[in-house]
CSV table of C-alpha atoms in Angstrom, one decimal:
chain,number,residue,atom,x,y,z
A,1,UNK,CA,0.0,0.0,0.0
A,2,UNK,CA,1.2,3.6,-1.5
A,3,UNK,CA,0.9,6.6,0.8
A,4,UNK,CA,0.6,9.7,-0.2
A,5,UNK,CA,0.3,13.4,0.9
A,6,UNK,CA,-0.5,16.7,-1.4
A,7,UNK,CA,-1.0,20.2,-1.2
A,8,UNK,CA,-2.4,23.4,-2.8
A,9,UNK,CA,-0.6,26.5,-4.2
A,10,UNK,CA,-2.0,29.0,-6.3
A,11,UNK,CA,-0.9,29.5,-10.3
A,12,UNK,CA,0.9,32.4,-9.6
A,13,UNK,CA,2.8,31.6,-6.9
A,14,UNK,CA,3.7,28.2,-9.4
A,15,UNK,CA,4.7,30.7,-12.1
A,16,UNK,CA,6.6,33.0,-9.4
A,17,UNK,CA,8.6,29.7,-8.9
A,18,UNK,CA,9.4,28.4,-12.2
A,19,UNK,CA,9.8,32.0,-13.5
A,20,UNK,CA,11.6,34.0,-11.2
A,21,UNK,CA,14.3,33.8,-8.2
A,22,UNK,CA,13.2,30.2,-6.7
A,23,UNK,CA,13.9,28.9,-9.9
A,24,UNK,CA,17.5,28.7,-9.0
A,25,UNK,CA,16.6,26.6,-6.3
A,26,UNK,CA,15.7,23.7,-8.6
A,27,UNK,CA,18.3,20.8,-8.3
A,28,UNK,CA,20.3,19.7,-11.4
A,29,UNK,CA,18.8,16.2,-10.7
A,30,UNK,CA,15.2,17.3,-11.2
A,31,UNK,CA,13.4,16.9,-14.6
A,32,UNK,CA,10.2,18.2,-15.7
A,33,UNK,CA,8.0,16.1,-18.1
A,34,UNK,CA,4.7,17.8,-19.6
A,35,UNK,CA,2.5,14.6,-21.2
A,36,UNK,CA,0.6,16.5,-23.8
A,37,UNK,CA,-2.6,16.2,-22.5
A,38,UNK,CA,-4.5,18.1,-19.7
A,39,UNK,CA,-2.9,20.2,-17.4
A,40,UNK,CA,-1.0,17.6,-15.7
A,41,UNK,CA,3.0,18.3,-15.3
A,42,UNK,CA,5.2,16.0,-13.7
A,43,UNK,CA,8.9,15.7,-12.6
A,44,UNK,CA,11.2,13.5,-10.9
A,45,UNK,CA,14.1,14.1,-8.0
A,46,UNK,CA,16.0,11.3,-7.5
A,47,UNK,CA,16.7,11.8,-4.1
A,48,UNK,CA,19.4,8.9,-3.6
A,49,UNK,CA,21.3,7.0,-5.6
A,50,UNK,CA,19.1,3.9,-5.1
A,51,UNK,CA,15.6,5.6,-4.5
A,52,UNK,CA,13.6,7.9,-7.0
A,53,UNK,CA,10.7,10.0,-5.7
A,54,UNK,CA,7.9,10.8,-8.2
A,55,UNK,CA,6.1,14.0,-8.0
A,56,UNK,CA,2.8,15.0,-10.0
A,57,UNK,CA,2.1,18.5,-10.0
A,58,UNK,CA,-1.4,18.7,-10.9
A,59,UNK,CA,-3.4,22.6,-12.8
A,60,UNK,CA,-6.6,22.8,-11.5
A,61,UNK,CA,-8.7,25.3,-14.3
A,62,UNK,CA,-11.5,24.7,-12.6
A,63,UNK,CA,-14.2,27.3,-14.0
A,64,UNK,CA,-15.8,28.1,-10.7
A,65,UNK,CA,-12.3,29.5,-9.5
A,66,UNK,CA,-10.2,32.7,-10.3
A,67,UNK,CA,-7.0,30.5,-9.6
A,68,UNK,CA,-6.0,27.5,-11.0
A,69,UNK,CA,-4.2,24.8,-7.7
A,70,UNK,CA,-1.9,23.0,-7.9
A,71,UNK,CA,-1.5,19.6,-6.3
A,72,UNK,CA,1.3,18.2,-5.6
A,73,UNK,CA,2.0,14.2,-4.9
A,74,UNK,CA,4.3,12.5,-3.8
A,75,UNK,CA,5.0,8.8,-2.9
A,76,UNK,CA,6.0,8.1,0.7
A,77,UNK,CA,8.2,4.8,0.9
A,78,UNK,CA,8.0,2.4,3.8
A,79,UNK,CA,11.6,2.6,4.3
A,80,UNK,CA,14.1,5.6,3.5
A,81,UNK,CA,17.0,7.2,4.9
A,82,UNK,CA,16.9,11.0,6.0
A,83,UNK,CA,19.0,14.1,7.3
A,84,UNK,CA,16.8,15.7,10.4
A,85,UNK,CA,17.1,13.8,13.8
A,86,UNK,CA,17.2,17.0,15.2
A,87,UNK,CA,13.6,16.4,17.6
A,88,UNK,CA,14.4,12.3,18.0
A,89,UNK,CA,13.9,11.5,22.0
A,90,UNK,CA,18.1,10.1,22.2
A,91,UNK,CA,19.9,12.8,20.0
A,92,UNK,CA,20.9,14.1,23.3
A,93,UNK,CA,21.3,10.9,25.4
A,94,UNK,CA,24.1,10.5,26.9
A,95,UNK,CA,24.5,6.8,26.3
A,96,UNK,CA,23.9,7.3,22.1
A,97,UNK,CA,25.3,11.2,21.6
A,98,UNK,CA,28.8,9.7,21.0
A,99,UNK,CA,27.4,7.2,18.7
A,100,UNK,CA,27.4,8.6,15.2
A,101,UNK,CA,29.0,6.8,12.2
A,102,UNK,CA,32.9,7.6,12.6
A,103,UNK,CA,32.6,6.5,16.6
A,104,UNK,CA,30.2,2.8,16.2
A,105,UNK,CA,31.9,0.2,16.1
A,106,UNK,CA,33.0,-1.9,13.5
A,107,UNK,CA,31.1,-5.1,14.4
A,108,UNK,CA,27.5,-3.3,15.4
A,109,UNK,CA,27.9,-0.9,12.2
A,110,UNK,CA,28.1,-4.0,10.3
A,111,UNK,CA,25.1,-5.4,11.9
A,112,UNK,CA,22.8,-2.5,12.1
A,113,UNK,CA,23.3,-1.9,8.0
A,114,UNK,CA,22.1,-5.8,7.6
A,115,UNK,CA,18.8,-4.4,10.1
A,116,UNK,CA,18.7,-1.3,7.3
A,117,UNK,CA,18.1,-4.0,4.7
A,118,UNK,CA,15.8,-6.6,6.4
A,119,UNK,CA,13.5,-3.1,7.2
A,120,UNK,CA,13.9,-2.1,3.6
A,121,UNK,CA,12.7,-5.5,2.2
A,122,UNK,CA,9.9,-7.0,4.9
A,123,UNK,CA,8.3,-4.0,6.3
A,124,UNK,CA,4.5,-4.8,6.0
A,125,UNK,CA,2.3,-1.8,4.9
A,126,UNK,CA,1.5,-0.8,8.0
A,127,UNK,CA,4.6,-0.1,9.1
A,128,UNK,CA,7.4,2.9,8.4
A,129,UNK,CA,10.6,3.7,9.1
A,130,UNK,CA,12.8,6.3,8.3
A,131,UNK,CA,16.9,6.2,9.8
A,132,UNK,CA,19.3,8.5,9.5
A,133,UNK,CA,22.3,9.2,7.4
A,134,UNK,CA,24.7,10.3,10.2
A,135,UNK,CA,23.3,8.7,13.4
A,136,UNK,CA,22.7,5.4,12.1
A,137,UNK,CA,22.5,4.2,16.0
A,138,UNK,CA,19.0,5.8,16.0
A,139,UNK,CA,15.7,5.1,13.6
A,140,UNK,CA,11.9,5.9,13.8
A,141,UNK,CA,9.2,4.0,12.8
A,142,UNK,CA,5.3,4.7,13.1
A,143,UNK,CA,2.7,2.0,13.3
A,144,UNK,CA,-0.8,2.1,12.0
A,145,UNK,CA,-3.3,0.8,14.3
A,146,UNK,CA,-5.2,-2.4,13.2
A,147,UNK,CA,-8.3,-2.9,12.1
A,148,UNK,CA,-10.5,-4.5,14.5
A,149,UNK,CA,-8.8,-2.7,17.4
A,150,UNK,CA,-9.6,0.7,19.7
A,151,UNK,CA,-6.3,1.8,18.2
A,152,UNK,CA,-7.7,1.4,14.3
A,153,UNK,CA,-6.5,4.1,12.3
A,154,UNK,CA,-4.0,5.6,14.7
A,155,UNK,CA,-0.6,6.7,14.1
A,156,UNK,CA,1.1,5.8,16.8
A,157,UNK,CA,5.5,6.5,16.9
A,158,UNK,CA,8.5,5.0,18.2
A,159,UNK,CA,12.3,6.2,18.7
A,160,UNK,CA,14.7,3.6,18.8
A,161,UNK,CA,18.8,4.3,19.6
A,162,UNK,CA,21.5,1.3,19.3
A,163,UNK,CA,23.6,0.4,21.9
A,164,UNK,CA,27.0,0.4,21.8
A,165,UNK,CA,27.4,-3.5,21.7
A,166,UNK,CA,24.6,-4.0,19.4
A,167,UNK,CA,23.1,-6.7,19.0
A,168,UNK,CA,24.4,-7.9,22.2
A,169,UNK,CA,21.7,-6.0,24.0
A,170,UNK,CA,18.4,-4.7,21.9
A,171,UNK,CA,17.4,-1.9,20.9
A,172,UNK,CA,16.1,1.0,23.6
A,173,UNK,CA,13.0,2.0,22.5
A,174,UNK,CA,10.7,5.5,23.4
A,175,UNK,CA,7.2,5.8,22.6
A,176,UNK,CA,6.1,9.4,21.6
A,177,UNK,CA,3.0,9.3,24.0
A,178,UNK,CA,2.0,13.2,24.8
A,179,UNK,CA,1.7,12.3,28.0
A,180,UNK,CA,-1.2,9.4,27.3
A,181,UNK,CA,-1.4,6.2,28.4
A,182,UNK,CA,-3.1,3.7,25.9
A,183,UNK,CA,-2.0,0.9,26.7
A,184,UNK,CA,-0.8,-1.1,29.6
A,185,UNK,CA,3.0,-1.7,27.8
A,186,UNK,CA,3.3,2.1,26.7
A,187,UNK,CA,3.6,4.6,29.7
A,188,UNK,CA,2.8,8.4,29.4
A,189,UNK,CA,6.9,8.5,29.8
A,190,UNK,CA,7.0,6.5,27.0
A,191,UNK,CA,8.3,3.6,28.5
A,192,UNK,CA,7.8,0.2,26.4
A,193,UNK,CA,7.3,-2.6,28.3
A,194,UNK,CA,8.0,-5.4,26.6
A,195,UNK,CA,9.7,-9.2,26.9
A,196,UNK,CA,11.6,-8.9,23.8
A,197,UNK,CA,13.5,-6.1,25.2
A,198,UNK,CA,14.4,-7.3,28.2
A,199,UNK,CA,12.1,-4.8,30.0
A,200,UNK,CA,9.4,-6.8,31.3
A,201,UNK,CA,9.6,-10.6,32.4
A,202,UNK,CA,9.4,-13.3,30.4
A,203,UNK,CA,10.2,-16.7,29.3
A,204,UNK,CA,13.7,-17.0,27.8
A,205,UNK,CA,12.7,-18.2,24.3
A,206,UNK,CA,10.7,-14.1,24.8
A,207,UNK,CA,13.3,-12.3,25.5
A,208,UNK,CA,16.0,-10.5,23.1
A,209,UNK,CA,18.2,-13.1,21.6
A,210,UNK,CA,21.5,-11.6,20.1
A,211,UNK,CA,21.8,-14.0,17.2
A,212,UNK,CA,18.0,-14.0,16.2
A,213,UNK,CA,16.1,-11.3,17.1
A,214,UNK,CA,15.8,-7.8,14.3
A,215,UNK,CA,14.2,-4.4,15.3
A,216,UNK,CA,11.6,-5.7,12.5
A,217,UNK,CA,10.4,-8.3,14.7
A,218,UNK,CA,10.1,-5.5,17.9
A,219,UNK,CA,8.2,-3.6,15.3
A,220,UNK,CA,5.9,-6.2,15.0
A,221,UNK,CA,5.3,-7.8,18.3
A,222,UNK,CA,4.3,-3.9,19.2
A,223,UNK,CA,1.7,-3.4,16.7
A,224,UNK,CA,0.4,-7.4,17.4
A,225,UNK,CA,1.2,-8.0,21.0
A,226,UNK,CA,0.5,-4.7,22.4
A,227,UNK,CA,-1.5,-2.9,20.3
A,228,UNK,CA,-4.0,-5.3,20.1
A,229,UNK,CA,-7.7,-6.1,20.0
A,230,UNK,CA,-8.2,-6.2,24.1
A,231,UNK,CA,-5.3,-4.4,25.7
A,232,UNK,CA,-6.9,-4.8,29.1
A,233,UNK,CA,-5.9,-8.2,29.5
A,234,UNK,CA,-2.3,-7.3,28.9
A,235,UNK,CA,-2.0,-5.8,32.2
A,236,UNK,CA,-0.6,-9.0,34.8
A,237,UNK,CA,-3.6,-10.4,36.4
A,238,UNK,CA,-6.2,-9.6,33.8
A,239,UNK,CA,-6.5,-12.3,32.0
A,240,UNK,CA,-6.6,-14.7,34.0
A,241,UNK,CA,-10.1,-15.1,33.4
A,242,UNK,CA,-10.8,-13.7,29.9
A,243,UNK,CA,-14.0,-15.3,29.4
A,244,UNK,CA,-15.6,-14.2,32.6
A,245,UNK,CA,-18.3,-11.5,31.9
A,246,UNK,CA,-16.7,-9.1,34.6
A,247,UNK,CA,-13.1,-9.0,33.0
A,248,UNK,CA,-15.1,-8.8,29.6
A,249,UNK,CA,-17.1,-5.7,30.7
A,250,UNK,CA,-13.8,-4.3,32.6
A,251,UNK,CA,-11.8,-4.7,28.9
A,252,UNK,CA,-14.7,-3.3,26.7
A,253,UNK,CA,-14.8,-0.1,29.3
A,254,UNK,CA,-10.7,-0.1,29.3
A,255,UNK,CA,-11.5,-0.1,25.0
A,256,UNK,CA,-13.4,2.9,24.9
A,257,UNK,CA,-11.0,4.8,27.0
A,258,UNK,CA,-8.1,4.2,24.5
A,259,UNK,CA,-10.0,4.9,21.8
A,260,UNK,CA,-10.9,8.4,22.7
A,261,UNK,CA,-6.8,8.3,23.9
A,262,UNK,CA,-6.2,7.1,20.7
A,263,UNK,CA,-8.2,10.0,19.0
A,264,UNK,CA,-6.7,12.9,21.5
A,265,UNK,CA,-3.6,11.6,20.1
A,266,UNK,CA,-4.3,12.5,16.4
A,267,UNK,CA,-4.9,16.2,16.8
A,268,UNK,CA,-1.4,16.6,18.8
A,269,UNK,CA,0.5,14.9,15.8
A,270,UNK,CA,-1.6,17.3,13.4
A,271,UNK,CA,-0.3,20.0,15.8
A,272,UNK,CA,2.8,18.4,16.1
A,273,UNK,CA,3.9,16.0,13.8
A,274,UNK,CA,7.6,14.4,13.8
A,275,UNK,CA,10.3,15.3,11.8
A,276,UNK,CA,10.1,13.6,8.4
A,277,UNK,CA,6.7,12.6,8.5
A,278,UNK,CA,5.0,16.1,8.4
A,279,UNK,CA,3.5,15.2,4.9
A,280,UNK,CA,2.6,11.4,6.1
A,281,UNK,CA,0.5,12.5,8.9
A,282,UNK,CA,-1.3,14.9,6.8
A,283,UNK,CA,-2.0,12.7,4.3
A,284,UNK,CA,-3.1,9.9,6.6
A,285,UNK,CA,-5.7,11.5,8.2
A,286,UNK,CA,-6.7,13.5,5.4
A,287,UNK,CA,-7.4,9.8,3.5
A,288,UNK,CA,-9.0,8.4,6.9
A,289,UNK,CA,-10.5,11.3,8.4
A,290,UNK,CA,-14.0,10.6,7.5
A,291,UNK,CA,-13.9,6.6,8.3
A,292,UNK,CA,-12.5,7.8,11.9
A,293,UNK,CA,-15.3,10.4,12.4
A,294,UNK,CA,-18.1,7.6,11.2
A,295,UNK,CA,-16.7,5.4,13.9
A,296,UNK,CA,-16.9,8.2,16.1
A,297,UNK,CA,-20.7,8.4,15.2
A,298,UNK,CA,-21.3,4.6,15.3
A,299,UNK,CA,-20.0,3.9,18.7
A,300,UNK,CA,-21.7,6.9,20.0
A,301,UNK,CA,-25.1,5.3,19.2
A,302,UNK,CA,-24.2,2.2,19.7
A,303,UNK,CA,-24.6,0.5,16.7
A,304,UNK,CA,-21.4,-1.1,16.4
A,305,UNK,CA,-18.5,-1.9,19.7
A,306,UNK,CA,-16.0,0.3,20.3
A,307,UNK,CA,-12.9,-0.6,18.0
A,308,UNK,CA,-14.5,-2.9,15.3
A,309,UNK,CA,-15.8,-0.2,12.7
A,310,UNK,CA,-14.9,-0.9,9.5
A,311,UNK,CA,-14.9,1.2,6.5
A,312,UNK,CA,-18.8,0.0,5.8
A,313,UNK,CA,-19.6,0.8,9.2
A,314,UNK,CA,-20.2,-3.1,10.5
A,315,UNK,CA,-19.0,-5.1,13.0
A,316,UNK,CA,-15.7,-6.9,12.1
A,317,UNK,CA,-15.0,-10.5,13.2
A,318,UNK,CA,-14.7,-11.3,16.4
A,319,UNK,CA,-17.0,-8.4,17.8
A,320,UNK,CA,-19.3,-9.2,20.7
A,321,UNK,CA,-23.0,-9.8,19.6
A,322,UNK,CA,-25.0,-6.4,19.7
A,323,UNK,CA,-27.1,-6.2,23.1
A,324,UNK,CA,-31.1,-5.4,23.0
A,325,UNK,CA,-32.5,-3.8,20.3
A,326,UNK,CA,-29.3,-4.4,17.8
A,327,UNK,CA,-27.4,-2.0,19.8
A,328,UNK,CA,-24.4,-2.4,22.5
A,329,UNK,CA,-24.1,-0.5,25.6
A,330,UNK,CA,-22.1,2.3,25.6
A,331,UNK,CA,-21.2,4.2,29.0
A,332,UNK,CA,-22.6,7.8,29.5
A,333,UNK,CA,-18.9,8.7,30.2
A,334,UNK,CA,-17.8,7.9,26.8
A,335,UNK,CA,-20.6,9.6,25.0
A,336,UNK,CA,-19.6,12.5,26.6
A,337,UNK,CA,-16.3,12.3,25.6
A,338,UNK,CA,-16.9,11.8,22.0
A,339,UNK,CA,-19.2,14.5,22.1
A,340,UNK,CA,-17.1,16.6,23.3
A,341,UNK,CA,-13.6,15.4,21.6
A,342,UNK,CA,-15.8,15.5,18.3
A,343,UNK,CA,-15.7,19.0,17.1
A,344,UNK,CA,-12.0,18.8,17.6
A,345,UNK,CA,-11.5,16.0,15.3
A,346,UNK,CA,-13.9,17.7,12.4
A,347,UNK,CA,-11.3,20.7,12.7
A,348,UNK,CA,-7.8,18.8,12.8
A,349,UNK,CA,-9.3,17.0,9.8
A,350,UNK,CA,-10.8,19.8,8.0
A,351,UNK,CA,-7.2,21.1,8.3
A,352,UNK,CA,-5.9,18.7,6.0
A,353,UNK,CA,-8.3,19.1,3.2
A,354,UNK,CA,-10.5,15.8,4.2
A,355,UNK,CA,-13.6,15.4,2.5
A,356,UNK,CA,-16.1,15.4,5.2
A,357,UNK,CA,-19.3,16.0,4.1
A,358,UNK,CA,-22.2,15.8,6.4
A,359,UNK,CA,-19.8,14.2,9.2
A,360,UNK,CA,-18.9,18.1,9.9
A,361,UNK,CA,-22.4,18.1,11.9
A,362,UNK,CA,-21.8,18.3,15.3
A,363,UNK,CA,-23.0,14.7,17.7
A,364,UNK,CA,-25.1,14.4,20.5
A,365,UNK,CA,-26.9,11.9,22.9
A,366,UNK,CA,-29.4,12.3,24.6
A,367,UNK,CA,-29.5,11.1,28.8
A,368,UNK,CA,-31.0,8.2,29.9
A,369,UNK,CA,-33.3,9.5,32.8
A,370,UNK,CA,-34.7,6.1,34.7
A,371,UNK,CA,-37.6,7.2,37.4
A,372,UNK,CA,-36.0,6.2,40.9
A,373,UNK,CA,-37.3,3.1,42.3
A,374,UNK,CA,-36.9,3.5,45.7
A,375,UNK,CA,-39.2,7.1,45.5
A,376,UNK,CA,-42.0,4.6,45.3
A,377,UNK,CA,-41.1,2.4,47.6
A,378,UNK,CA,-40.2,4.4,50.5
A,379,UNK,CA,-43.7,6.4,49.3
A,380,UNK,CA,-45.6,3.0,49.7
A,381,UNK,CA,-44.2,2.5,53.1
A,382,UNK,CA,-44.6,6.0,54.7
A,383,UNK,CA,-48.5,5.5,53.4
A,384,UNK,CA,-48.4,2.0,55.1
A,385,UNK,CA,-46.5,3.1,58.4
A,386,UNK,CA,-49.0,6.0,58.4
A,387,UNK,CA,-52.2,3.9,58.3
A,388,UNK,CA,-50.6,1.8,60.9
A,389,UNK,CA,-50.3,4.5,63.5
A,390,UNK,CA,-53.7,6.3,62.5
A,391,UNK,CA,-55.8,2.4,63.2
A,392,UNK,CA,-54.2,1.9,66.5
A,393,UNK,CA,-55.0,5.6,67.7
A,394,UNK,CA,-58.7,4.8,67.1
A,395,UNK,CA,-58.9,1.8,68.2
A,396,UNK,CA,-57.9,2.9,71.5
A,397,UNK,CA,-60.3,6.0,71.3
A,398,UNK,CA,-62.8,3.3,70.2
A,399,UNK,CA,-62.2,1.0,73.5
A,400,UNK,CA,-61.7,4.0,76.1
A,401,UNK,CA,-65.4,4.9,74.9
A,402,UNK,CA,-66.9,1.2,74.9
A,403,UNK,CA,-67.5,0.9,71.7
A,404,UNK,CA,-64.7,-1.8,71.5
A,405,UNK,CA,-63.6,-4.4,73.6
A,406,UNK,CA,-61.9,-7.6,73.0
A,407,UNK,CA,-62.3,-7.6,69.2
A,408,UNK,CA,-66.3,-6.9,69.8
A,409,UNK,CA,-68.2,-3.9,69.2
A,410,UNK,CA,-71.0,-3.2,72.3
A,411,UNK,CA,-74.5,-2.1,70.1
A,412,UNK,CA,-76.6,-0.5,72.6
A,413,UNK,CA,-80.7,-0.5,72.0
């Protein structure tokens, strides 16, 4: 799967480039191509010696507009190597700052270039990484949240630093949180708990293992082992009873909290997006924008469980059966916070130029107001205690005038 991420400019601003001082700017490596047809101009930069990044620059004559725009497109590779580390969490760790190319050693050099190429050649689509020219002991990568999970359609990112000794030890690894916890392996310090990284118990066959174990395969246990389809249960303790209805409520409450984590999370990375993936994120959410904000709308009423929308709006597999009336229960709490979270999606969205439609309409719910049982009941017995009181008062007015004794009333002729 191709991602891609575009932008506008007006056509004189275009011509302004082409035409006057920027045009200077233009590398010597750059060609432009005009196809003969349309409005359509494209150009190539090859941007390494073994990568070539395709551009489309796209005239909009639209009628309707004074202007014609110009979109540009360009292809976003799973695996490339970049200058800017400049904001990545180790650059100033003590324990990696001395660790640039000239001062690695031979050995883990050697060994981190063969993890360059098994990255390059088995990253699955929902997975990219970008290292770094001149700090190859550190790389980033960003996960996609799974289908079929409270973290669908996430982006959720990860800076990693080499040690010294690499592969000796593995791999340290930071998760850019914002302060959020999602998830019981990912801390709001960013903290990654997990076996194959030696930090967090685990059998031996778990743990890092110098001659087998590759950052791809700590990629991968994070995006299937902790990012999964019930993270409640990976908290010690949890799942030791995973089919018991209690634990089951406990992990679908715990799933509706991450998801509106999950979606607090996507506005700071629109605010805030990390270096070399500025135009990723954009594009990301611009392309999912509308399928996040329909989830939004179908857990809010219910109609399908929290983390198992799907583009057509169903249930995927393995979602617990709807409760009364086709619908699942959903707790007051969370409606709130969609409700409120909402608007703040539509604009981070909108912000990208995602096509939105009627989903800019702002949600709401309506209460649940349940009459108070116990008003009735304690009404019943105040009436009942009441009449108790008000019989025995006359039946003692009744006997201290004779007209009752022992249970018989005295007729007098």
């Amino acid at each position: 799967m191709s991602y891609f991420y575009t932008f506008s400019i007006t056509l004189d601003h275009f011509c302004k480039f082409l035409f006057k001082k920027n045009v200077k700017k233009v590398k010597k490596n750059t060609h432009f191509i005009h196809t003969g047809s349309g409005n359509k101009l494209f150009f190539t930069e090859n941007r390494t010696e073994t990568e070539e990044t395709k551009m489309a620059l796209t005239i909009n004559t639209n009628p309707q507009k004074p202007n014609g725009e110009i979109e540009e497109t360009i292809s976003f590779p799973r695996f490339d190597v970049v200058s800017d580390v400049s904001d990545h969490h180790y650059i100033t760790s003590s324990f990696t700052k001395k660790n640039g190319r000239d001062h690695f050693p031979a050995g883990s050099h050697k060994k981190i270039m063969q993890e360059w190429k098994i990255l390059e050649k088995h990253l699955p689509e929902s997975i990219f990484v970008r290292v770094y020219e001149n700090r190859i002991d550190l790389l980033r990568a960003v996960i996609v949240g799974t289908a079929g999970t409270p973290y669908h359609d996430g982006l959720f990112f990860f800076d990693l630093a080499f040690p010294a000794d690499y592969p000796n030890h593995p791999p340290m690894v930071h998760y850019r949180s914002f302060g959020l916890r999602l998830n019981p392996n990912l801390y709001a310090n960013g903290r990654v708990c997990l076996s194959l990284l030696n930090t967090w118990t685990g059998k031996k066959s778990e743990k890092w293992n110098p001659d087998e174990s590759t950052v791809l395969q700590v990629l991968v246990s994070i995006q299937a082992l902790v990012l999964n389809e019930k993270p409640y249960f990976n908290e010690p303790g949890h799942g030791m009873w995973p089919g018991r209805s209690i634990w089951e409520k406990k992990s679908t409450a715990y799933n509706e909290d991450v998801f509106i984590l999950s979606c607090k999370s996507m506005t700071f990375l629109l605010r805030n997006p990390p270096k070399n993936f500025e135009g990723f994120v954009r594009s990301h959410f611009r392309e999912r924008g509308h399928v996040i904000l329909s989830a939004c709308k179908s857990y809010l009423s219910g109609h399908v469980r929290v983390g198992y929308y799907l583009n057509e709006g169903s249930s995927g597999g393995g979602a617990s059966s709807p409760g009364p009336g086709g619908c699942v229960d959903v707790s007051e709490k969370f409606q709130g916070l969609i409700v409120q979270l909402y608007p703040e999606l539509v604009t981070a969205f909108s912000r990208t130029g995602a096509s939105l439609g009627s989903l800019t309409e702002q949600v709401k719910f309506e209460r649940k107001t349940v009459p108070f049982k116990g008003e009735g009941v304690l009404k019943q017995k105040k009436e009942k205690n009441t009449s108790g009181i008000a019989r025995k008062v006359f039946g003692k007015i009744k006997v201290a005038l004779g007209l009752k004794k022992n249970g018989v009333i005295k007729v007098n002729n």
